[in-house]
Coordinates of N, CA, C and O in Angstrom, one line a residue:
M30 N 0.8 -1.2 0.0 CA 0.0 0.0 0.0 C 0.9 1.2 0.0 O 2.1 1.2 0.0
N31 N 0.3 2.4 0.1 CA 1.1 3.6 -0.1 C 1.3 4.4 1.1 O 1.8 5.5 1.0
G32 N 1.0 3.9 2.3 CA 1.3 4.7 3.5 C 0.3 5.7 3.9 O 0.4 6.4 4.9
R33 N -0.7 6.0 3.0 CA -1.7 7.0 3.3 C -2.7 6.4 4.4 O -3.0 5.2 4.3
P34 N -3.2 7.2 5.3 CA -4.1 6.7 6.3 C -5.3 6.1 5.5 O -5.9 6.6 4.6
G35 N -5.7 4.9 6.0 CA -6.9 4.2 5.4 C -6.5 3.3 4.2 O -7.3 2.5 3.8
A36 N -5.3 3.3 3.8 CA -4.9 2.6 2.6 C -5.0 1.1 2.8 O -5.4 0.3 1.9
A37 N -4.7 0.6 4.0 CA -4.8 -0.9 4.3 C -6.2 -1.3 4.6 O -6.5 -2.5 4.6
D38 N -7.1 -0.3 4.7 CA -8.5 -0.6 5.0 C -9.3 -1.0 3.8 O -10.3 -1.6 3.9
F39 N -8.8 -0.7 2.6 CA -9.6 -0.8 1.4 C -8.6 -1.3 0.2 O -7.6 -0.7 0.0
E40 N -9.0 -2.3 -0.5 CA -8.3 -2.8 -1.7 C -9.3 -2.9 -2.8 O -10.2 -3.7 -2.8
L41 N -9.1 -2.1 -3.9 CA -9.8 -2.3 -5.1 C -9.2 -3.4 -5.9 O -8.1 -3.3 -6.4
V42 N -10.0 -4.5 -6.0 CA -9.4 -5.7 -6.6 C -9.6 -5.7 -8.1 O -8.8 -6.1 -8.8
D43 N -10.8 -5.2 -8.6 CA -11.1 -5.2 -10.0 C -12.0 -4.1 -10.4 O -12.9 -3.7 -9.5
M44 N -11.9 -3.6 -11.6 CA -12.9 -2.7 -12.2 C -13.2 -3.2 -13.6 O -12.3 -3.7 -14.2
A45 N -14.5 -3.1 -14.0 CA -14.8 -3.6 -15.3 C -16.0 -2.7 -15.8 O -16.8 -2.2 -15.0
L46 N -15.9 -2.4 -17.1 CA -17.1 -1.7 -17.7 C -17.9 -2.8 -18.4 O -17.4 -3.5 -19.3
L47 N -19.1 -3.0 -18.0 CA -20.0 -4.0 -18.6 C -20.8 -3.3 -19.6 O -21.5 -2.3 -19.4
R48 N -20.8 -3.8 -20.8 CA -21.5 -3.3 -22.0 C -22.8 -4.0 -22.2 O -22.8 -5.3 -22.1
E49 N -23.8 -3.3 -22.5 CA -25.1 -3.9 -22.7 C -25.1 -4.9 -23.9 O -25.8 -5.9 -23.9
E50 N -24.3 -4.6 -24.9 CA -24.3 -5.4 -26.1 C -23.4 -6.7 -26.1 O -23.7 -7.6 -26.8
D51 N -22.4 -6.7 -25.2 CA -21.5 -7.9 -25.2 C -20.8 -8.0 -23.9 O -21.3 -7.6 -22.9
A52 N -19.7 -8.7 -23.9 CA -18.9 -9.0 -22.7 C -18.3 -7.7 -22.1 O -18.3 -6.7 -22.6
S53 N -17.8 -7.9 -20.9 CA -17.2 -6.8 -20.1 C -15.8 -6.5 -20.6 O -15.2 -7.3 -21.2
V54 N -15.4 -5.2 -20.3 CA -14.1 -4.8 -20.6 C -13.4 -4.5 -19.2 O -13.8 -3.7 -18.5
R55 N -12.4 -5.4 -18.9 CA -11.7 -5.2 -17.6 C -10.8 -4.0 -17.6 O -10.2 -3.7 -18.6
I56 N -10.8 -3.3 -16.5 CA -9.9 -2.2 -16.3 C -8.9 -2.6 -15.2 O -9.3 -2.7 -14.1
R57 N -7.7 -2.9 -15.6 CA -6.7 -3.4 -14.7 C -5.8 -2.3 -14.1 O -5.6 -1.3 -14.8
P58 N -5.2 -2.6 -13.0 CA -4.3 -1.6 -12.4 C -3.1 -1.3 -13.3 O -2.6 -2.2 -14.0
A59 N -2.7 -0.1 -13.3 CA -1.4 0.3 -14.0 C -0.6 1.2 -13.1 O -1.1 1.7 -12.2
H60 N 0.7 1.3 -13.5 CA 1.5 2.1 -12.6 C 1.4 3.6 -12.8 O 1.5 4.4 -11.8
H61 N 1.2 4.1 -14.0 CA 1.2 5.5 -14.3 C 0.0 5.8 -15.1 O -0.2 5.3 -16.2
S62 N -0.9 6.7 -14.6 CA -2.1 7.0 -15.3 C -1.8 7.7 -16.6 O -2.6 7.6 -17.6
D63 N -0.7 8.4 -16.8 CA -0.5 9.1 -18.0 C 0.0 8.2 -19.2 O 0.1 8.6 -20.3
T64 N 0.3 6.9 -18.9 CA 0.7 6.0 -19.9 C -0.5 5.1 -20.4 O -0.3 4.3 -21.2
L65 N -1.7 5.3 -19.9 CA -2.8 4.5 -20.2 C -3.4 4.9 -21.6 O -3.6 6.0 -21.9
E66 N -3.6 3.8 -22.4 CA -4.3 4.1 -23.6 C -5.8 4.0 -23.3 O -6.2 3.1 -22.5
P67 N -6.6 4.9 -23.8 CA -8.0 4.9 -23.5 C -8.7 3.7 -24.2 O -8.3 3.2 -25.2
L68 N -9.7 3.2 -23.5 CA -10.6 2.2 -24.1 C -11.4 2.9 -25.2 O -11.9 4.0 -25.0
D69 N -11.6 2.2 -26.3 CA -12.4 2.8 -27.3 C -13.9 2.3 -27.2 O -14.1 1.1 -27.2
L70 N -14.8 3.2 -27.0 CA -16.2 2.9 -26.8 C -17.1 3.7 -27.8 O -16.8 4.8 -28.1
P71 N -18.1 3.1 -28.3 CA -19.0 3.7 -29.3 C -19.9 4.8 -28.6 O -20.4 4.6 -27.5
E72 N -20.1 5.9 -29.3 CA -21.0 6.9 -28.8 C -22.4 6.3 -28.6 O -22.9 5.4 -29.3
G73 N -23.0 6.8 -27.5 CA -24.4 6.4 -27.2 C -24.5 5.0 -26.6 O -25.6 4.6 -26.3
G74 N -23.4 4.3 -26.4 CA -23.5 3.0 -25.8 C -23.9 3.0 -24.4 O -23.7 4.1 -23.7
V75 N -24.4 1.9 -23.8 CA -24.7 1.9 -22.4 C -23.7 1.0 -21.7 O -23.4 -0.1 -22.1
V76 N -23.1 1.6 -20.6 CA -22.1 0.9 -19.8 C -22.5 0.9 -18.4 O -23.1 1.8 -17.9
T77 N -22.0 -0.1 -17.6 CA -22.2 -0.2 -16.2 C -20.8 -0.4 -15.6 O -20.1 -1.3 -16.0
L78 N -20.4 0.4 -14.6 CA -19.1 0.2 -13.9 C -19.3 -0.8 -12.8 O -20.2 -0.7 -12.0
S79 N -18.5 -1.9 -12.8 CA -18.5 -2.9 -11.8 C -17.2 -2.7 -10.9 O -16.1 -2.6 -11.5
L80 N -17.4 -2.6 -9.6 CA -16.2 -2.4 -8.7 C -16.2 -3.6 -7.8 O -17.2 -4.0 -7.2
V81 N -15.0 -4.2 -7.6 CA -14.8 -5.4 -6.7 C -13.7 -4.9 -5.7 O -12.7 -4.5 -6.1
F82 N -14.1 -5.1 -4.4 CA -13.1 -4.6 -3.4 C -13.2 -5.5 -2.2 O -14.1 -6.3 -2.0
R83 N -12.1 -5.4 -1.4 CA -12.0 -6.1 -0.1 C -11.7 -5.0 1.0 O -11.2 -4.0 0.7
L84 N -12.1 -5.3 2.2 CA -12.0 -4.4 3.3 C -11.2 -5.0 4.4 O -11.4 -6.2 4.8
G85 N -10.3 -4.2 5.0 CA -9.5 -4.7 6.1 C -10.1 -4.4 7.4 O -9.7 -4.8 8.5
R86 N -11.2 -3.6 7.4 CA -12.0 -3.3 8.6 C -13.4 -3.0 8.2 O -13.7 -2.8 7.0
D87 N -14.3 -2.9 9.2 CA -15.7 -2.5 8.8 C -15.6 -1.1 8.3 O -14.9 -0.2 8.9
V88 N -16.4 -0.8 7.3 CA -16.4 0.6 6.8 C -17.9 1.0 6.8 O -18.8 0.4 6.2
D89 N -18.1 2.1 7.4 CA -19.5 2.7 7.5 C -19.6 3.8 6.5 O -18.7 4.7 6.4
G90 N -20.6 3.8 5.7 CA -20.9 4.8 4.8 C -19.9 5.0 3.6 O -19.4 6.0 3.3
L91 N -19.6 3.8 3.0 CA -18.7 3.9 1.8 C -19.3 4.6 0.7 O -20.4 4.4 0.3
T92 N -18.5 5.5 0.1 CA -19.0 6.4 -1.0 C -17.9 6.3 -2.1 O -16.7 6.4 -1.9
Y93 N -18.4 6.2 -3.4 CA -17.6 6.3 -4.6 C -17.9 7.6 -5.3 O -19.1 7.9 -5.6
T94 N -17.0 8.5 -5.5 CA -17.2 9.8 -6.2 C -16.3 9.8 -7.4 O -15.1 9.5 -7.3
E95 N -16.8 10.2 -8.5 CA -16.0 10.3 -9.7 C -16.2 11.6 -10.4 O -17.3 12.2 -10.3
V96 N -15.1 12.1 -11.0 CA -15.2 13.3 -11.8 C -14.6 13.0 -13.2 O -13.6 12.4 -13.4
R97 N -15.4 13.3 -14.2 CA -15.0 13.1 -15.6 C -14.3 14.4 -16.1 O -14.9 15.5 -15.9
I98 N -13.2 14.2 -16.8 CA -12.5 15.4 -17.3 C -12.4 15.2 -18.9 O -11.9 14.1 -19.3
R99 N -12.8 16.2 -19.6 CA -12.7 16.1 -21.1 C -12.0 17.4 -21.5 O -12.4 18.5 -21.1
E100 N -11.0 17.2 -22.3 CA -10.2 18.4 -22.8 C -9.7 19.3 -21.7 O -9.8 20.5 -21.8
G101 N -9.3 18.7 -20.5 CA -8.8 19.4 -19.4 C -9.9 20.1 -18.5 O -9.5 20.7 -17.5
V102 N -11.1 20.0 -18.9 CA -12.2 20.6 -18.1 C -13.0 19.6 -17.3 O -13.6 18.7 -17.9
P103 N -12.9 19.7 -16.0 CA -13.6 18.8 -15.1 C -15.1 19.0 -15.1 O -15.5 20.2 -15.1
G104 N -15.9 17.9 -15.1 CA -17.3 18.0 -14.9 C -17.7 18.0 -13.5 O -16.8 18.1 -12.6
L105 N -18.9 18.0 -13.2 CA -19.4 18.0 -11.8 C -19.1 16.6 -11.2 O -19.3 15.6 -11.9
P106 N -18.8 16.5 -9.9 CA -18.6 15.2 -9.3 C -19.9 14.5 -9.2 O -21.0 15.0 -9.0
C107 N -19.8 13.2 -9.4 CA -21.0 12.3 -9.3 C -20.7 11.3 -8.1 O -19.7 10.6 -8.1
E108 N -21.5 11.4 -7.1 CA -21.3 10.7 -5.9 C -22.3 9.5 -5.8 O -23.5 9.7 -6.0
T109 N -21.8 8.3 -5.5 CA -22.7 7.2 -5.3 C -22.4 6.6 -3.9 O -21.3 6.2 -3.6
H110 N -23.5 6.5 -3.1 CA -23.4 5.9 -1.8 C -23.5 4.4 -1.9 O -24.5 4.0 -2.4
L111 N -22.5 3.7 -1.5 CA -22.5 2.3 -1.7 C -23.0 1.5 -0.5 O -23.4 0.4 -0.6
G112 N -22.9 2.1 0.7 CA -23.5 1.5 1.9 C -22.4 1.2 2.9 O -21.3 1.7 2.8
S113 N -22.7 0.4 3.9 CA -21.8 0.0 5.0 C -21.4 -1.5 4.8 O -22.3 -2.3 4.4
F114 N -20.2 -1.8 5.1 CA -19.7 -3.2 4.8 C -18.9 -3.7 6.0 O -18.2 -2.9 6.6
R115 N -18.9 -5.0 6.3 CA -18.0 -5.6 7.3 C -16.7 -5.9 6.6 O -16.6 -6.0 5.4
A116 N -15.7 -6.1 7.5 CA -14.3 -6.4 7.0 C -14.5 -7.7 6.2 O -15.2 -8.6 6.6
G117 N -13.7 -7.9 5.1 CA -13.7 -9.1 4.3 C -14.0 -8.8 2.9 O -13.6 -7.7 2.4
G118 N -14.7 -9.7 2.3 CA -14.9 -9.5 0.8 C -14.3 -10.7 0.1 O -13.9 -11.7 0.7
P119 N -14.3 -10.7 -1.2 CA -14.5 -9.5 -2.0 C -16.0 -9.2 -2.1 O -16.9 -10.1 -2.1
Y120 N -16.3 -7.9 -2.3 CA -17.6 -7.4 -2.5 C -17.7 -6.9 -4.0 O -16.7 -6.3 -4.4
E121 N -18.8 -7.1 -4.7 CA -18.9 -6.6 -6.0 C -20.1 -5.7 -6.0 O -21.2 -6.0 -5.6
I122 N -19.9 -4.4 -6.5 CA -21.0 -3.4 -6.6 C -21.0 -3.0 -8.1 O -20.0 -2.7 -8.7
R123 N -22.2 -3.0 -8.6 CA -22.4 -2.5 -10.0 C -23.2 -1.2 -9.9 O -24.3 -1.2 -9.3
L124 N -22.6 -0.2 -10.4 CA -23.2 1.1 -10.4 C -24.4 1.1 -11.5 O -24.5 0.2 -12.3
R125 N -25.2 2.1 -11.4 CA -26.3 2.2 -12.4 C -25.8 2.3 -13.8 O -24.8 3.0 -14.0
P126 N -26.5 1.7 -14.7 CA -26.1 1.8 -16.2 C -26.2 3.3 -16.6 O -27.0 4.0 -16.1
E127 N -25.2 3.7 -17.5 CA -25.3 5.0 -18.0 C -25.0 5.0 -19.5 O -24.3 4.2 -20.0
R128 N -25.7 5.9 -20.2 CA -25.5 6.0 -21.6 C -24.3 7.0 -21.9 O -24.3 8.1 -21.3
L129 N -23.4 6.5 -22.7 CA -22.3 7.4 -23.1 C -22.8 8.5 -23.9 O -23.8 8.4 -24.6
P130 N -22.0 9.6 -23.9 CA -22.4 10.8 -24.7 C -22.5 10.4 -26.2 O -21.8 9.5 -26.7
S131 N -23.4 11.1 -26.9 CA -23.5 10.9 -28.4 C -23.5 12.2 -29.1 O -23.8 13.3 -28.5
G132 N -23.2 12.2 -30.3 CA -23.1 13.4 -31.1 C -21.7 13.8 -31.3 O -20.8 13.5 -30.5
H133 N -21.4 14.4 -32.4 CA -20.0 14.7 -32.8 C -19.3 15.6 -31.7 O -18.1 15.3 -31.4
A134 N -20.0 16.5 -31.1 CA -19.3 17.4 -30.1 C -19.0 16.6 -28.8 O -18.1 17.1 -28.1
S135 N -19.6 15.5 -28.6 CA -19.3 14.7 -27.4 C -18.2 13.7 -27.6 O -17.8 13.1 -26.6
C136 N -17.8 13.4 -28.8 CA -16.8 12.4 -29.0 C -15.4 13.0 -28.6 O -15.1 14.2 -28.6
G137 N -14.6 12.1 -28.1 CA -13.2 12.5 -27.7 C -12.8 11.6 -26.5 O -13.5 10.6 -26.2
T138 N -11.7 12.0 -25.9 CA -11.2 11.2 -24.8 C -11.6 11.8 -23.5 O -11.5 13.0 -23.2
Y139 N -12.0 10.9 -22.6 CA -12.5 11.3 -21.2 C -11.5 10.7 -20.2 O -11.2 9.5 -20.4
E140 N -11.2 11.4 -19.2 CA -10.4 10.9 -18.0 C -11.4 10.8 -16.9 O -12.2 11.8 -16.7
V141 N -11.4 9.7 -16.1 CA -12.3 9.6 -15.0 C -11.5 9.4 -13.8 O -10.7 8.4 -13.7
R142 N -11.6 10.2 -12.8 CA -10.9 10.1 -11.5 C -11.9 9.8 -10.4 O -12.8 10.6 -10.2
G143 N -11.7 8.6 -9.8 CA -12.7 8.2 -8.8 C -12.0 8.1 -7.4 O -10.8 7.9 -7.3
T144 N -12.8 8.4 -6.3 CA -12.3 8.2 -5.0 C -13.3 7.4 -4.2 O -14.5 7.5 -4.4
F145 N -12.7 6.7 -3.2 CA -13.6 5.9 -2.3 C -13.3 6.6 -0.9 O -12.2 6.7 -0.5
T146 N -14.4 6.9 -0.2 CA -14.2 7.5 1.1 C -15.2 6.9 2.1 O -16.2 6.2 1.6
D147 N -14.9 7.0 3.4 CA -15.9 6.5 4.3 C -16.8 7.6 4.8 O -16.7 8.8 4.3
R148 N -17.6 7.3 5.8 CA -18.6 8.3 6.3 C -18.0 9.6 6.8 O -18.5 10.7 6.7
R149 N -16.8 9.5 7.4 CA -16.1 10.6 7.9 C -15.3 11.4 6.8 O -14.7 12.4 7.1
G150 N -15.4 11.0 5.6 CA -14.7 11.6 4.5 C -13.3 11.2 4.3 O -12.6 11.9 3.5
R151 N -12.9 10.2 5.0 CA -11.5 9.8 4.9 C -11.2 9.0 3.6 O -12.0 8.1 3.3
L152 N -10.2 9.4 2.9 CA -9.9 8.8 1.6 C -9.4 7.4 1.8 O -8.4 7.2 2.6
L153 N -10.0 6.4 1.2 CA -9.6 5.0 1.3 C -8.8 4.6 0.1 O -7.9 3.8 0.2
A154 N -9.2 5.0 -1.1 CA -8.5 4.6 -2.3 C -8.9 5.6 -3.5 O -9.9 6.3 -3.4
G155 N -8.1 5.5 -4.5 CA -8.4 6.3 -5.7 C -8.4 5.4 -6.9 O -7.7 4.3 -6.9
A156 N -9.1 5.7 -8.0 CA -9.1 4.9 -9.2 C -9.1 5.9 -10.4 O -9.6 7.0 -10.3
Y157 N -8.5 5.4 -11.5 CA -8.3 6.3 -12.6 C -8.6 5.4 -13.9 O -8.2 4.3 -13.9
R158 N -9.3 6.0 -14.8 CA -9.5 5.3 -16.1 C -9.7 6.3 -17.2 O -10.0 7.5 -17.0
R159 N -9.5 5.9 -18.4 CA -9.6 6.7 -19.6 C -10.5 5.9 -20.6 O -10.3 4.7 -20.8
Y160 N -11.3 6.7 -21.3 CA -12.0 6.1 -22.5 C -12.2 7.1 -23.6 O -12.1 8.3 -23.3
H161 N -12.3 6.6 -24.8 CA -12.5 7.4 -26.0 C -13.8 7.1 -26.6 O -14.1 5.9 -26.9
V162 N -14.7 8.1 -26.7 CA -16.0 7.9 -27.3 C -15.8 8.2 -28.8 O -15.4 9.3 -29.2
S163 N -16.1 7.2 -29.6 CA -15.9 7.3 -31.1 C -17.2 7.4 -31.8 O -18.2 6.8 -31.4
P164 N -17.3 8.2 -32.9 CA -18.5 8.4 -33.6 C -18.8 7.2 -34.5 O -19.1 7.4 -35.7
H165 N -18.7 6.0 -34.0 CA -19.1 4.8 -34.8 C -19.5 3.7 -33.9 O -19.4 3.8 -32.7
S166 N -20.1 2.7 -34.5 CA -20.6 1.6 -33.7 C -19.8 0.3 -34.0 O -20.3 -0.8 -33.8
A167 N -18.6 0.5 -34.4 CA -17.8 -0.7 -34.8 C -17.4 -1.4 -33.5 O -17.6 -0.9 -32.4
D168 N -17.0 -2.7 -33.6 CA -16.6 -3.5 -32.5 C -15.5 -2.8 -31.7 O -14.6 -2.2 -32.3
V169 N -15.6 -2.9 -30.4 CA -14.6 -2.3 -29.5 C -13.4 -3.2 -29.5 O -13.5 -4.4 -29.3
L170 N -12.2 -2.7 -29.6 CA -10.9 -3.5 -29.6 C -10.5 -3.5 -28.1 O -10.2 -2.5 -27.5
L171 N -10.5 -4.7 -27.5 CA -10.1 -4.8 -26.1 C -8.6 -4.7 -26.0 O -7.8 -5.1 -26.8
P172 N -8.2 -4.1 -24.8 CA -6.7 -4.0 -24.6 C -6.0 -5.4 -24.6 O -6.6 -6.4 -24.1
G173 N -4.9 -5.4 -25.3 CA -4.1 -6.7 -25.3 C -4.7 -7.6 -26.3 O -4.2 -8.8 -26.4
S174 N -5.6 -7.2 -27.2 CA -6.2 -8.2 -28.1 C -5.4 -8.2 -29.4 O -4.3 -7.6 -29.5
A175 N -5.9 -8.7 -30.5 CA -5.2 -9.0 -31.7 C -4.9 -7.8 -32.5 O -5.0 -7.8 -33.7
D176 N -4.6 -6.7 -31.9 CA -4.3 -5.4 -32.7 C -2.8 -5.3 -33.0 O -2.3 -4.2 -33.4
G177 N -2.0 -6.3 -32.7 CA -0.6 -6.3 -33.1 C 0.3 -6.1 -31.8 O 1.5 -6.0 -32.0
G178 N -0.3 -6.0 -30.7 CA 0.5 -5.9 -29.5 C -0.3 -5.6 -28.3 O -1.4 -5.2 -28.3
A179 N 0.3 -5.8 -27.1 CA -0.3 -5.5 -25.9 C -0.4 -4.0 -25.6 O 0.5 -3.3 -26.0
R180 N -1.5 -3.6 -25.0 CA -1.7 -2.2 -24.7 C -1.9 -2.1 -23.2 O -2.4 -3.0 -22.6
T181 N -1.6 -1.0 -22.6 CA -1.9 -0.7 -21.3 C -3.4 -0.5 -21.2 O -3.9 0.3 -21.9
P182 N -4.1 -1.2 -20.3 CA -5.5 -1.0 -20.1 C -5.9 0.4 -19.7 O -5.1 1.2 -19.3
G183 N -7.2 0.7 -19.9 CA -7.7 2.1 -19.7 C -8.0 2.5 -18.2 O -8.8 3.3 -18.0
G184 N -7.4 1.8 -17.3 CA -7.7 2.2 -15.9 C -6.5 1.9 -15.0 O -5.7 1.0 -15.2
A185 N -6.4 2.7 -13.9 CA -5.3 2.5 -12.9 C -6.0 2.6 -11.6 O -7.0 3.3 -11.4
V186 N -5.4 2.0 -10.6 CA -5.9 2.0 -9.3 C -4.8 2.4 -8.3 O -3.7 1.9 -8.4
S187 N -5.1 3.2 -7.4 CA -4.2 3.5 -6.3 C -4.9 3.3 -5.0 O -6.1 3.5 -4.9
G188 N -4.2 2.8 -4.0 CA -4.9 2.6 -2.8 C -4.2 1.7 -1.8 O -3.2 1.2 -1.9

């Protein structure tokens, strides 16, 4: 862990984007967020973020907050109250499905920075991912697939 208070209390084991049309896209931990290639997603698609975590202690009032950044401009924070959990796990939480932006002006690369906090507002972990909304509905190329070489997945985890 990283020595930050609360870091041993929370471990983000896995993140995945579940698509309505097909299989999930795993978002695996990476060392540097600036080296991540964005996941390519079609405009207007519906995705659900799945979070799998373990807890080193009981956590009261676990909250996941994320901010989407496009072209350097942050959007409004979106806060999801996950509930209270006993030590242990793994626990899997699926956030509400959301429709990706559509229209030419909405296409581009998005950075998403998420944080996990407890009821007292103490930071337990951070998560980072990138995705690119494309103006097409072609099949999504998964990281590390047959595109000629392995790519760094679209998400990083700190915690």
